[in-house]
Amino acid sequence: MSKIVLAYSGGLDTTCIIPWLKENYKADVVAFCANLGESEDEKVLGKRALDAGASEFYFEDLREKFIDEYVMPALRVGAVYEDNYLLATALARPLIGKELVAVAHKTRADAVAHGCTGKGNDQVRFELAVSTLDNNLKVIAPVREWKFKSREEELKYVTSKGIRIEDKGGGKYSLDRNLWGISIECGELEDPWNEPPKESYVIVKPVDETPDKPARVLIEFKDARPVKLDGKKMSALDMITALNKLGGEHGVGRVDMVEDRVVGIKSREVYEAPAGTILFRALRALESLVLEKDQMHNQRKLAMEYARLVYEGKWFSPLRESIQGFCASSNRQLEGEVKMRLFKGNAVVTGRKSPFSLYAPELATYTEKDQFEHSSAKGFIELWGLPLKVWGKISKGK
Ligand code: ARG
């Protein structure tokens, strides 16, 4: 092996991986860092990677690509894993994997490396992405191989190699953050019975600190994409940034769940996704107005399957593409406006309208304007319930 491209985050683990790879694989290490909405500075990260012994440093601002090619399709499908998780981390990994492969090709590397542990989902997502896109690249996962058992041991190793790194302690929690959301694990959160402490909140305010007055937002969608916020045209990226701030301020978008990981274990996870929560609910409200019943019910079923694929690392798969194709077709007319109220942790839809609305007031009304054919209901119910009537007679309701 001569050159390895490492998915570098700038934290202690991936910084420690640089000298470790050089020592154990006798290879040059190229550090690759993707900006998906985290705040760290390119210069600081670059210096840290090179100081740790990387031969090259690549930094890519992938925010727009992430939103356009990963987040927006998932939003349009309505992807949510096990009822609650909007997949922020899971959607980011295939993109980072794809870019890792691109950097490997550019730098003529023969392997890629990541800093994931052996029991998480992210290793699966990275490695499936890499092996699907270029099966000739070798994947190295130092954290699964090395003997270090604590941050202190890692720090000691790094120092012994003459590298000086400031260990900020990494905090009590393990955080993964991008524009679509934040994943929070570890510390006292590992016990599913423990209420998440205030320090575990990152961008969402605890409800008892939120304003006593609600905020109201008006979101306009075109082709199932959010295009205007309160009448102002903006990119999806800007809208997500704005809604993360406003939603977070009102306590919207915290999720506390126990989820099933790919490797078979259940884990307690806390998520923050204010913009995701708001946009997800708004778009579902528009769907219920615009989509024909069978189409909508089937889209919801496919959304579950899509979420599972994404969660389990199968972003690069024919089924994921096919489901997106289905939704692109069913959502052609997903256009209109949704009003929402953000208050004390809730994001509630208060109104929706669309030029393609299938809501027929003359059929739905209970006033004298009603044009529904009431007399048809009798025959309809008779035939609708016929199989059950026959079954009821035989089984006597047992
Ligand atoms: N459980 C989430 C997922 O599998 C989040 C994992 C996030 N990783 C982290 N370092 N906190 O997508």
Short mmCIF file of N, CA and C and ligand atoms in Angstrom, two decimals, residues 85 89-90 121-122 125 174-176 183 185 259 269 271 311, ligand 1:
data_model
loop_
_atom_site.label_atom_id
_atom_site.label_comp_id
_atom_site.label_asym_id
_atom_site.label_seq_id
_atom_site.Cartn_x
_atom_site.Cartn_y
_atom_site.Cartn_z
N TYR A 85 -36.39 9.29 13.22
CA TYR A 85 -35.06 9.79 12.86
C TYR A 85 -35.04 10.24 11.40
N THR A 89 -27.27 11.91 9.85
CA THR A 89 -25.96 11.27 9.75
C THR A 89 -25.96 10.25 8.60
N ALA A 90 -27.02 9.50 8.51
CA ALA A 90 -27.09 8.42 7.51
C ALA A 90 -27.04 8.96 6.08
N ASN A 121 -23.24 2.25 12.76
CA ASN A 121 -23.80 2.17 11.41
C ASN A 121 -22.89 2.82 10.38
N ASP A 122 -22.11 3.80 10.84
CA ASP A 122 -21.37 4.61 9.87
C ASP A 122 -20.31 3.82 9.11
N ARG A 125 -22.06 2.24 6.28
CA ARG A 125 -22.42 3.21 5.23
C ARG A 125 -21.21 3.60 4.38
N SER A 174 -21.04 11.93 22.23
CA SER A 174 -20.51 11.77 20.88
C SER A 174 -21.48 12.49 19.96
N LEU A 175 -20.95 13.46 19.22
CA LEU A 175 -21.81 14.30 18.38
C LEU A 175 -21.49 14.12 16.91
N ASP A 176 -22.49 14.06 16.09
CA ASP A 176 -22.27 14.17 14.66
C ASP A 176 -23.23 15.24 14.17
N SER A 183 -26.71 14.33 15.74
CA SER A 183 -26.92 13.05 16.43
C SER A 183 -26.11 13.09 17.71
N GLU A 185 -25.02 11.02 21.27
CA GLU A 185 -25.02 9.73 21.97
C GLU A 185 -24.06 9.78 23.15
N GLU A 259 -33.19 3.02 19.02
CA GLU A 259 -33.28 2.57 17.63
C GLU A 259 -32.50 1.29 17.38
N GLU A 269 -30.65 7.06 21.27
CA GLU A 269 -30.13 8.17 20.49
C GLU A 269 -30.98 9.41 20.72
N TYR A 271 -31.65 13.17 18.91
CA TYR A 271 -31.42 13.93 17.68
C TYR A 271 -31.98 15.33 17.80
N TYR A 311 -30.66 4.15 6.04
CA TYR A 311 -30.13 3.89 7.38
C TYR A 311 -29.11 2.76 7.34
N1 ARG B 1 -27.47 6.56 15.26
C1 ARG B 1 -27.26 7.50 14.22
C2 ARG B 1 -27.10 6.85 12.89
O1 ARG B 1 -26.80 5.72 12.86
C3 ARG B 1 -26.19 8.47 14.53
C4 ARG B 1 -24.78 7.98 14.56
C5 ARG B 1 -23.97 9.19 14.82
N2 ARG B 1 -22.63 9.08 15.14
C6 ARG B 1 -22.07 9.76 16.16
N3 ARG B 1 -20.79 9.85 16.16
N4 ARG B 1 -22.76 10.30 17.11
O2 ARG B 1 -27.25 7.44 11.87
#
